Amino acid sequence: MGLLEGKLGIVFGVANKRSIAWAIAQAWHREGAKLAFTYQGERLKDNVEELAGTFGADTLILPCDVTSDEQVRNVFGTVKESFGRLDLLLHSVAFAPREALEGDFLNTSREAFRIAHDVSAYSLIGLAREAAPLMDQGGSIVAMSYYGAEKVIPHYNVMGVAKASLEASTRYLAYSLGKRKIRVNCISAGPMNTLAARGIAGFGDMLKHYEAHSPLGRNVEPSELGHTGAFLASDGAAAITGQVLYVDCGYQIMGM
Ligand code: 0WE
């Protein structure tokens, strides 16, 4: 028996086979969940259809720009028609304009700040609000964060501020949704070689730094995020809510 047998879930943030969202979706599927997927923009439609299609030709795949209230409403309207209800939601979505991740944090524009927070943090609140009425037997919402939320990582800049907002939103949502038995948690992952990391100057050195300084002496495998995602979604985590779980080979505990 899988950990998530009979559960219904929706996954936001698959871009390609290396996506963290895909690693967690595979684990949720393996544990018996039936999943719907969303994609951001026509550019990613074919990728998501190819990946999610391996879970069955009838897999629900919907467009969703998380900055559009209308698109978010439509997604959950379709999920309600198709699934009737919902147990699980994965938020694995972030964006800041590239220039904001390159220069000096002091030069962060109002617009870059707004976009980063809208896409990467507010979206969790918007998705949770639409998902909650469908989670009529309780539920589990999982969002992805990063250490740059609590300590300065050079160049992570406004994304760090947006992840801090995402983590605080996780706590307030956990409090808001607790009475409906809906849990909300973050996984703070060590650096992963995904599309979101491509082209980030010094990313290779960052992976080497984790290898050298994390207690486990290595980087995180996508499948390990899958296992943690499955645990948080499962009844094994029934008393865990509002938390940030570090899946970072222990890096976060180190002072030097
Ligand atoms: O959260 C992230 C990255 C998210 C991200 C990535 C991009 C690249 C392309 C958000 N917005 C954009 N905008 C783009 O135009 N990570 C945890 C990965 C990451 O990104 C970094 C990191 C790490 C780690 C940026 C600078 C320094 C470290």
Tab-separated table of C-alpha atoms and ligand atoms in Angstrom:
chain	number	residue	atom	x	y	z
A	1	MET	CA	0.000	0.000	0.000
A	2	GLY	CA	1.318	3.447	-0.926
A	3	LEU	CA	1.394	6.310	1.570
A	4	LEU	CA	-1.027	8.365	-0.541
A	5	GLU	CA	-3.408	5.679	-1.830
A	6	GLY	CA	-6.664	7.257	-3.032
A	7	LYS	CA	-5.500	10.847	-2.510
A	8	LEU	CA	-6.129	13.540	-5.131
A	9	GLY	CA	-3.530	16.234	-5.751
A	10	ILE	CA	-2.549	19.148	-7.942
A	11	VAL	CA	1.012	20.141	-8.854
A	12	PHE	CA	2.067	23.686	-9.803
A	13	GLY	CA	5.560	24.243	-11.194
A	14	VAL	CA	6.623	21.459	-13.538
A	15	ALA	CA	8.763	22.949	-16.317
A	16	ASN	CA	10.820	19.911	-17.364
A	17	LYS	CA	12.086	16.543	-16.115
A	18	ARG	CA	14.592	18.207	-13.773
A	19	SER	CA	11.948	20.305	-11.991
A	20	ILE	CA	11.582	19.815	-8.238
A	21	ALA	CA	7.828	19.714	-8.892
A	22	TRP	CA	8.345	16.698	-11.161
A	23	ALA	CA	10.458	14.880	-8.553
A	24	ILE	CA	7.725	15.352	-5.938
A	25	ALA	CA	4.929	14.541	-8.409
A	26	GLN	CA	6.630	11.219	-9.237
A	27	ALA	CA	6.838	10.369	-5.540
A	28	TRP	CA	3.194	11.333	-4.945
A	29	HIS	CA	2.171	9.212	-7.945
A	30	ARG	CA	4.276	6.233	-6.829
A	31	GLU	CA	2.590	6.386	-3.411
A	32	GLY	CA	-0.831	6.103	-5.029
A	33	ALA	CA	-2.049	9.690	-5.511
A	34	LYS	CA	-3.972	10.745	-8.622
A	35	LEU	CA	-2.584	14.065	-9.852
A	36	ALA	CA	-3.514	17.088	-11.949
A	37	PHE	CA	-0.843	19.440	-13.320
A	38	THR	CA	-0.645	23.058	-14.362
A	39	TYR	CA	1.860	24.711	-16.679
A	40	GLN	CA	2.891	28.337	-17.066
A	41	GLY	CA	2.704	29.512	-20.668
A	42	GLU	CA	2.408	27.680	-23.998
A	43	ARG	CA	6.197	27.287	-24.033
A	44	LEU	CA	6.002	24.642	-21.291
A	45	LYS	CA	2.765	22.942	-22.368
A	46	ASP	CA	4.411	20.195	-24.467
A	47	ASN	CA	6.958	19.395	-21.717
A	48	VAL	CA	4.289	19.003	-19.058
A	49	GLU	CA	2.030	16.963	-21.356
A	50	GLU	CA	4.893	14.612	-22.171
A	51	LEU	CA	5.849	14.112	-18.505
A	52	ALA	CA	2.405	14.068	-16.901
A	53	GLY	CA	1.044	11.986	-19.783
A	54	THR	CA	3.135	9.058	-18.501
A	55	PHE	CA	0.659	8.879	-15.564
A	56	GLY	CA	-2.167	8.109	-18.020
A	57	ALA	CA	-3.581	9.720	-21.150
A	58	ASP	CA	-6.484	11.109	-19.107
A	59	THR	CA	-4.232	13.123	-16.740
A	60	LEU	CA	-5.688	16.581	-16.150
A	61	ILE	CA	-3.251	19.259	-17.449
A	62	LEU	CA	-4.297	22.904	-17.265
A	63	PRO	CA	-2.731	26.279	-18.053
A	64	CYS	CA	-2.176	28.513	-15.032
A	65	ASP	CA	-0.401	31.810	-14.623
A	66	VAL	CA	-0.519	32.117	-10.825
A	67	THR	CA	-0.633	35.927	-11.052
A	68	SER	CA	-4.092	35.696	-12.654
A	69	ASP	CA	-6.983	35.290	-10.182
A	70	GLU	CA	-9.184	34.251	-13.103
A	71	GLN	CA	-6.847	31.472	-14.264
A	72	VAL	CA	-6.456	30.224	-10.682
A	73	ARG	CA	-10.258	30.161	-10.269
A	74	ASN	CA	-10.667	28.292	-13.553
A	75	VAL	CA	-8.097	25.672	-12.561
A	76	PHE	CA	-9.880	24.817	-9.326
A	77	GLY	CA	-13.271	24.952	-11.096
A	78	THR	CA	-12.037	22.281	-13.518
A	79	VAL	CA	-10.469	20.247	-10.699
A	80	LYS	CA	-13.797	20.317	-8.877
A	81	GLU	CA	-15.629	19.065	-11.979
A	82	SER	CA	-13.063	16.356	-12.658
A	83	PHE	CA	-11.954	15.178	-9.168
A	84	GLY	CA	-14.868	16.454	-7.050
A	85	ARG	CA	-12.479	17.166	-4.184
A	86	LEU	CA	-8.761	17.530	-3.360
A	87	ASP	CA	-6.220	16.360	-0.752
A	88	LEU	CA	-2.813	17.657	-1.877
A	89	LEU	CA	-1.317	20.787	-3.421
A	90	LEU	CA	2.307	21.380	-4.401
A	91	HIS	CA	3.500	24.978	-4.914
A	92	SER	CA	6.854	24.930	-6.717
A	93	VAL	CA	6.688	28.289	-8.449
A	94	ALA	CA	9.024	31.287	-8.259
A	95	PHE	CA	10.144	34.155	-10.445
A	96	ALA	CA	12.054	37.397	-10.133
A	97	PRO	CA	13.188	39.478	-13.117
A	98	ARG	CA	16.679	38.366	-14.056
A	99	GLU	CA	18.276	41.776	-13.489
A	100	ALA	CA	17.135	41.641	-9.854
A	101	LEU	CA	19.147	38.412	-9.364
A	102	GLU	CA	22.314	39.848	-10.831
A	103	GLY	CA	23.044	43.285	-9.445
A	104	ASP	CA	23.202	44.892	-6.029
A	105	PHE	CA	20.142	44.315	-3.782
A	106	LEU	CA	20.103	48.071	-3.122
A	107	ASN	CA	19.002	48.614	-6.707
A	108	THR	CA	15.928	46.350	-6.473
A	109	SER	CA	13.160	48.150	-8.345
A	110	ARG	CA	9.607	48.454	-7.039
A	111	GLU	CA	8.465	46.477	-10.087
A	112	ALA	CA	10.955	43.619	-9.568
A	113	PHE	CA	9.959	43.468	-5.882
A	114	ARG	CA	6.263	43.378	-6.842
A	115	ILE	CA	6.682	40.645	-9.457
A	116	ALA	CA	8.884	38.465	-7.231
A	117	HIS	CA	6.405	38.660	-4.360
A	118	ASP	CA	3.318	38.226	-6.556
A	119	VAL	CA	4.595	35.115	-8.382
A	120	SER	CA	6.626	33.539	-5.582
A	121	ALA	CA	4.745	34.355	-2.358
A	122	TYR	CA	1.226	35.778	-2.847
A	123	SER	CA	0.461	32.884	-5.194
A	124	LEU	CA	0.555	30.444	-2.259
A	125	ILE	CA	-2.229	32.385	-0.544
A	126	GLY	CA	-4.307	32.601	-3.735
A	127	LEU	CA	-3.931	28.878	-4.454
A	128	ALA	CA	-4.638	27.898	-0.842
A	129	ARG	CA	-7.832	29.973	-0.779
A	130	GLU	CA	-9.205	28.275	-3.906
A	131	ALA	CA	-8.003	24.799	-2.888
A	132	ALA	CA	-9.364	24.896	0.678
A	133	PRO	CA	-13.076	24.448	-0.181
A	134	LEU	CA	-12.145	21.289	-2.131
A	135	MET	CA	-10.097	19.881	0.763
A	136	ASP	CA	-13.208	18.743	2.598
A	137	GLN	CA	-11.433	15.885	4.418
A	138	GLY	CA	-8.418	17.968	5.386
A	139	GLY	CA	-5.373	18.309	3.205
A	140	SER	CA	-1.682	18.988	2.798
A	141	ILE	CA	-0.168	21.990	1.041
A	142	VAL	CA	3.584	21.885	0.359
A	143	ALA	CA	5.644	24.843	-0.906
A	144	MET	CA	9.321	25.069	-1.875
A	145	SER	CA	11.681	27.491	-0.153
A	146	TYR	CA	15.391	28.170	0.041
A	147	TYR	CA	17.924	29.175	2.718
A	148	GLY	CA	18.214	32.647	1.134
A	149	ALA	CA	14.965	33.391	3.035
A	150	GLU	CA	16.877	33.538	6.331
A	151	LYS	CA	20.514	34.287	5.496
A	152	VAL	CA	22.090	36.410	2.780
A	153	ILE	CA	23.050	34.427	-0.311
A	154	PRO	CA	24.849	36.801	-2.681
A	155	HIS	CA	22.716	37.534	-5.785
A	156	TYR	CA	19.618	35.747	-4.455
A	157	ASN	CA	18.499	39.265	-3.525
A	158	VAL	CA	14.773	39.953	-3.808
A	159	MET	CA	14.036	36.213	-4.119
A	160	GLY	CA	15.322	35.842	-0.550
A	161	VAL	CA	12.864	38.482	0.611
A	162	ALA	CA	10.053	36.779	-1.341
A	163	LYS	CA	10.944	33.360	0.183
A	164	ALA	CA	10.888	34.930	3.654
A	165	SER	CA	7.366	36.113	2.805
A	166	LEU	CA	6.472	32.630	1.533
A	167	GLU	CA	7.685	31.036	4.782
A	168	ALA	CA	5.781	33.553	6.937
A	169	SER	CA	2.694	33.030	4.737
A	170	THR	CA	3.057	29.280	5.347
A	171	ARG	CA	2.772	29.901	9.106
A	172	TYR	CA	-0.242	32.233	8.799
A	173	LEU	CA	-1.965	29.844	6.374
A	174	ALA	CA	-1.274	26.927	8.727
A	175	TYR	CA	-3.038	28.888	11.487
A	176	SER	CA	-5.900	29.926	9.194
A	177	LEU	CA	-6.509	26.449	7.762
A	178	GLY	CA	-5.755	24.344	10.834
A	179	LYS	CA	-9.394	24.158	11.892
A	180	ARG	CA	-10.184	22.547	8.524
A	181	LYS	CA	-7.371	19.978	9.058
A	182	ILE	CA	-5.427	21.468	6.180
A	183	ARG	CA	-1.676	21.477	6.853
A	184	VAL	CA	0.748	23.886	5.188
A	185	ASN	CA	4.511	23.325	5.174
A	186	CYS	CA	7.629	24.335	3.274
A	187	ILE	CA	10.543	22.227	2.113
A	188	SER	CA	13.726	24.303	2.099
A	189	ALA	CA	15.850	22.482	-0.480
A	190	GLY	CA	19.585	22.696	-0.952
A	191	PRO	CA	20.621	24.058	-4.367
A	192	MET	CA	19.369	21.863	-7.233
A	193	ASN	CA	20.440	21.803	-10.850
A	194	THR	CA	17.090	22.872	-12.356
A	195	LEU	CA	15.936	25.268	-15.068
A	196	ALA	CA	15.510	27.940	-12.349
A	197	ALA	CA	19.238	27.657	-11.529
A	198	ARG	CA	20.442	27.666	-15.128
A	199	GLY	CA	22.623	30.613	-16.012
A	200	ILE	CA	23.020	31.721	-12.401
A	201	ALA	CA	26.631	32.881	-12.125
A	202	GLY	CA	28.653	30.727	-9.720
A	203	PHE	CA	26.005	28.008	-9.380
A	204	GLY	CA	28.578	25.260	-9.918
A	205	ASP	CA	30.722	26.719	-7.129
A	206	MET	CA	27.648	26.774	-4.907
A	207	LEU	CA	27.105	23.017	-5.400
A	208	LYS	CA	30.791	22.469	-4.525
A	209	HIS	CA	30.386	24.656	-1.420
A	210	TYR	CA	27.509	22.481	-0.156
A	211	GLU	CA	29.541	19.352	-0.845
A	212	ALA	CA	32.419	20.778	1.171
A	213	HIS	CA	30.411	22.237	4.080
A	214	SER	CA	27.222	20.192	4.620
A	215	PRO	CA	27.360	17.502	7.327
A	216	LEU	CA	26.477	14.817	4.786
A	217	GLY	CA	29.215	16.054	2.450
A	218	ARG	CA	27.136	15.997	-0.714
A	219	ASN	CA	24.279	17.670	-2.556
A	220	VAL	CA	20.574	16.768	-2.456
A	221	GLU	CA	19.093	14.335	-4.996
A	222	PRO	CA	15.721	15.223	-6.557
A	223	SER	CA	14.332	11.842	-5.418
A	224	GLU	CA	15.096	12.860	-1.816
A	225	LEU	CA	12.845	15.905	-2.207
A	226	GLY	CA	10.260	13.448	-3.561
A	227	HIS	CA	10.450	11.299	-0.439
A	228	THR	CA	10.106	14.334	1.875
A	229	GLY	CA	7.241	15.663	-0.241
A	230	ALA	CA	5.471	12.300	0.054
A	231	PHE	CA	6.016	12.263	3.830
A	232	LEU	CA	4.592	15.784	4.271
A	233	ALA	CA	1.601	14.841	2.115
A	234	SER	CA	1.007	11.634	4.076
A	235	ASP	CA	-0.814	10.937	7.327
A	236	GLY	CA	2.627	10.352	8.879
A	237	ALA	CA	2.912	14.146	9.006
A	238	ALA	CA	-0.616	14.607	10.428
A	239	ALA	CA	0.642	16.769	13.331
A	240	ILE	CA	3.157	18.815	11.314
A	241	THR	CA	2.006	22.203	10.057
A	242	GLY	CA	3.464	25.668	9.565
A	243	GLN	CA	6.996	24.261	9.418
A	244	VAL	CA	10.004	24.711	7.191
A	245	LEU	CA	11.764	21.343	6.737
A	246	TYR	CA	15.374	21.581	5.597
A	247	VAL	CA	16.224	18.992	2.976
A	248	ASP	CA	19.737	20.263	2.481
A	249	CYS	CA	22.126	17.526	3.702
A	250	GLY	CA	22.287	19.446	6.998
A	251	TYR	CA	23.830	22.617	5.585
A	252	GLN	CA	21.455	24.918	7.522
A	253	ILE	CA	22.736	23.851	10.971
A	254	MET	CA	26.317	24.929	10.291
A	255	GLY	CA	27.796	28.164	11.640
A	256	MET	CA	31.062	27.751	9.823
B	1	0WE	O1	14.627	30.058	-5.973
B	1	0WE	C1	15.545	29.835	-6.736
B	1	0WE	C2	15.565	30.467	-8.116
B	1	0WE	C3	14.246	30.996	-8.571
B	1	0WE	C4	14.343	31.915	-9.757
B	1	0WE	C5	15.187	31.679	-10.829
B	1	0WE	C6	15.226	32.572	-11.903
B	1	0WE	C7	16.176	32.416	-13.045
B	1	0WE	C8	15.649	33.054	-14.306
B	1	0WE	C9	13.536	33.021	-9.788
B	1	0WE	N1	13.532	33.892	-10.821
B	1	0WE	C10	14.355	33.677	-11.876
B	1	0WE	N2	14.316	34.575	-12.891
B	1	0WE	C11	14.966	34.364	-14.074
B	1	0WE	O2	14.932	35.221	-14.965
B	1	0WE	N3	16.601	29.067	-6.315
B	1	0WE	C12	16.618	28.572	-4.957
B	1	0WE	C13	17.761	28.728	-7.165
B	1	0WE	C14	18.773	29.794	-6.993
B	1	0WE	O3	18.686	30.959	-7.646
B	1	0WE	C15	19.754	31.748	-7.241
B	1	0WE	C16	20.522	31.051	-6.307
B	1	0WE	C17	19.896	29.793	-6.133
B	1	0WE	C18	20.330	28.686	-5.232
B	1	0WE	C19	20.090	33.050	-7.605
B	1	0WE	C20	21.229	33.636	-7.061
B	1	0WE	C21	21.975	32.946	-6.137
B	1	0WE	C22	21.648	31.652	-5.747
